[in-house]
Amino acid sequence: MAQSIVPLVVVLLAGSLALSNANGSGGGFNNLVNPVFCQSKADGLYADPLDSHSFYHCSNSQTYRKQCPANLVFNPAISVCDWPEKVAPVTTQGITVPPFVANFCEAKADGMFADSQNSNAFYHCSNHNTYHKLCQQGLVFNQGLGACVWPSQGV
């Protein structure tokens, strides 16, 4: 009788360990939903705008919706599941975003770069593709850290 071997994917989320096998059946941890969510996004983790306890994992233009362990919420500033009191509140009202430069990354190396027109935004360059992203409301992009931080932590 032949046995199949399925590799395990180990994900560390704010001190909690979640296991999922490569075919996505890890206790409901990996759920493919909203297949168009990641079409124009770089590989990475993104907050679910409708559920703070969930997040999207984008990989090769595939969309995977994942749940944080019990009592944790997704912290987009550091891309991990975290304690709720450590996560800035999310609001979708009152945000005005100036236009961005579509070809910003043409001559840049991969990485994240501050948007000089908006301290709440940054450019993510991947394979010379430009992805314009926003920090959570109340946070600013820190070029030195390559992350969104509280304004008191500096730009």
Short mmCIF file of C-alpha atoms in Angstrom, two decimals:
data_model
loop_
_atom_site.label_atom_id
_atom_site.label_comp_id
_atom_site.label_asym_id
_atom_site.label_seq_id
_atom_site.Cartn_x
_atom_site.Cartn_y
_atom_site.Cartn_z
CA MET A 1 0.00 0.00 0.00
CA ALA A 2 1.52 3.31 -1.13
CA GLN A 3 1.60 6.20 1.31
CA SER A 4 1.51 9.79 0.21
CA ILE A 5 3.62 12.35 2.01
CA VAL A 6 2.16 15.83 2.37
CA PRO A 7 4.55 18.57 3.52
CA LEU A 8 3.43 20.76 6.41
CA VAL A 9 3.47 24.53 6.34
CA VAL A 10 4.25 26.06 9.73
CA VAL A 11 3.09 29.61 10.40
CA LEU A 12 3.97 31.53 13.56
CA LEU A 13 1.28 34.04 14.45
CA ALA A 14 2.01 36.27 17.47
CA GLY A 15 3.32 33.40 19.54
CA SER A 16 0.68 30.91 18.41
CA LEU A 17 1.52 28.07 16.09
CA ALA A 18 -0.81 27.14 13.26
CA LEU A 19 -0.22 24.13 11.04
CA SER A 20 -1.60 23.55 7.61
CA ASN A 21 -0.66 20.95 5.07
CA ALA A 22 0.36 22.02 1.58
CA ASN A 23 -2.97 21.06 0.03
CA GLY A 24 -4.76 23.53 2.31
CA SER A 25 -6.54 21.15 4.66
CA GLY A 26 -5.28 22.26 8.03
CA GLY A 27 -8.32 22.43 10.23
CA GLY A 28 -9.91 25.13 8.08
CA PHE A 29 -6.87 27.40 8.35
CA ASN A 30 -6.47 27.75 4.57
CA ASN A 31 -9.66 28.76 2.75
CA LEU A 32 -9.61 29.88 -0.88
CA VAL A 33 -12.16 32.70 -1.21
CA ASN A 34 -12.70 35.81 -3.31
CA PRO A 35 -10.28 34.64 -6.04
CA VAL A 36 -9.86 38.16 -7.47
CA PHE A 37 -8.65 39.75 -4.20
CA CYS A 38 -4.96 39.06 -4.97
CA GLN A 39 -4.96 39.58 -8.76
CA SER A 40 -3.30 43.01 -8.57
CA LYS A 41 -1.43 42.54 -5.30
CA ALA A 42 2.14 41.51 -4.54
CA ASP A 43 2.69 38.31 -2.57
CA GLY A 44 2.06 39.00 1.10
CA LEU A 45 -0.50 39.23 3.89
CA TYR A 46 -3.40 41.69 3.78
CA ALA A 47 -6.10 42.60 6.31
CA ASP A 48 -9.61 41.38 5.56
CA PRO A 49 -11.56 44.66 5.39
CA LEU A 50 -14.72 42.93 6.66
CA ASP A 51 -13.29 40.84 9.53
CA SER A 52 -10.42 41.83 11.83
CA HIS A 53 -9.99 38.19 12.89
CA SER A 54 -9.15 37.17 9.31
CA PHE A 55 -6.56 38.08 6.71
CA TYR A 56 -5.71 37.27 3.12
CA HIS A 57 -2.52 35.52 2.07
CA CYS A 58 -1.64 36.36 -1.54
CA SER A 59 0.74 33.97 -3.28
CA ASN A 60 1.32 33.83 -7.04
CA SER A 61 -1.95 35.74 -7.62
CA GLN A 62 -3.87 33.09 -5.63
CA THR A 63 -6.06 34.25 -2.74
CA TYR A 64 -6.20 32.39 0.58
CA ARG A 65 -8.33 33.65 3.47
CA LYS A 66 -6.96 32.71 6.87
CA GLN A 67 -8.22 33.02 10.45
CA CYS A 68 -6.21 34.26 13.40
CA PRO A 69 -6.15 31.99 16.47
CA ALA A 70 -8.83 32.64 19.10
CA ASN A 71 -8.77 36.09 20.76
CA LEU A 72 -6.28 37.52 18.23
CA VAL A 73 -6.82 39.96 15.36
CA PHE A 74 -4.72 40.62 12.26
CA ASN A 75 -2.25 43.48 12.69
CA PRO A 76 -1.46 44.79 9.18
CA ALA A 77 1.29 47.07 10.51
CA ILE A 78 3.45 44.03 11.28
CA SER A 79 1.61 41.32 9.25
CA VAL A 80 0.87 38.97 12.17
CA CYS A 81 -2.07 38.03 14.35
CA ASP A 82 -1.78 40.09 17.51
CA TRP A 83 -3.61 41.04 20.70
CA PRO A 84 -6.50 43.45 19.92
CA GLU A 85 -5.15 46.18 22.22
CA LYS A 86 -1.96 46.35 20.13
CA VAL A 87 -3.77 46.92 16.83
CA ALA A 88 -4.78 50.38 15.61
CA PRO A 89 -8.52 50.71 15.02
CA VAL A 90 -9.59 50.39 11.39
CA THR A 91 -11.96 52.86 9.81
CA THR A 92 -12.92 53.32 6.18
CA GLN A 93 -14.42 56.80 6.44
CA GLY A 94 -12.76 60.09 5.71
CA ILE A 95 -9.67 58.84 3.90
CA THR A 96 -8.61 60.92 0.90
CA VAL A 97 -5.74 59.50 -1.08
CA PRO A 98 -3.85 61.62 -3.60
CA PRO A 99 -3.06 60.02 -6.96
CA PHE A 100 0.03 57.83 -7.08
CA VAL A 101 2.79 57.41 -9.67
CA ALA A 102 1.96 54.24 -11.64
CA ASN A 103 5.51 53.75 -12.96
CA PHE A 104 7.26 54.55 -9.65
CA CYS A 105 9.05 51.16 -9.51
CA GLU A 106 10.30 50.94 -13.11
CA ALA A 107 13.92 51.66 -12.15
CA LYS A 108 13.79 50.61 -8.49
CA ALA A 109 14.92 47.48 -6.68
CA ASP A 110 12.31 45.38 -4.86
CA GLY A 111 11.29 46.94 -1.56
CA MET A 112 9.01 49.46 0.13
CA PHE A 113 9.39 53.20 -0.38
CA ALA A 114 7.68 56.20 1.22
CA ASP A 115 5.09 58.14 -0.79
CA SER A 116 6.37 61.72 -0.61
CA GLN A 117 2.83 63.06 -1.15
CA ASN A 118 1.15 61.06 1.64
CA SER A 119 2.81 59.94 4.90
CA ASN A 120 0.02 57.36 5.34
CA ALA A 121 0.96 55.63 2.06
CA PHE A 122 3.92 53.83 0.53
CA TYR A 123 5.00 52.07 -2.65
CA HIS A 124 5.75 48.34 -2.68
CA CYS A 125 8.03 47.51 -5.61
CA SER A 126 8.15 43.91 -6.80
CA ASN A 127 9.75 42.89 -10.12
CA HIS A 128 9.48 46.54 -11.27
CA ASN A 129 5.70 46.48 -10.68
CA THR A 130 4.25 49.34 -8.63
CA TYR A 131 1.82 48.63 -5.79
CA HIS A 132 0.53 51.68 -3.91
CA LYS A 133 -0.56 50.77 -0.37
CA LEU A 134 -2.04 52.58 2.61
CA CYS A 135 -1.17 52.21 6.25
CA GLN A 136 -4.06 51.73 8.66
CA GLN A 137 -5.67 55.03 9.58
CA GLY A 138 -3.64 56.74 12.28
CA LEU A 139 -0.34 55.16 11.21
CA VAL A 140 2.43 56.59 9.02
CA PHE A 141 5.01 54.83 6.85
CA ASN A 142 8.54 54.74 8.31
CA GLN A 143 11.07 54.37 5.45
CA GLY A 144 13.87 53.26 7.78
CA LEU A 145 11.80 50.42 9.23
CA GLY A 146 9.91 49.67 6.02
CA ALA A 147 6.70 49.51 8.06
CA CYS A 148 3.66 51.50 9.17
CA VAL A 149 4.13 52.88 12.68
CA TRP A 150 2.50 55.27 15.13
CA PRO A 151 3.41 58.91 14.34
CA SER A 152 5.32 59.11 17.64
CA GLN A 153 7.72 56.48 16.24
CA GLY A 154 8.69 58.85 13.43
CA VAL A 155 8.49 58.94 9.66
#
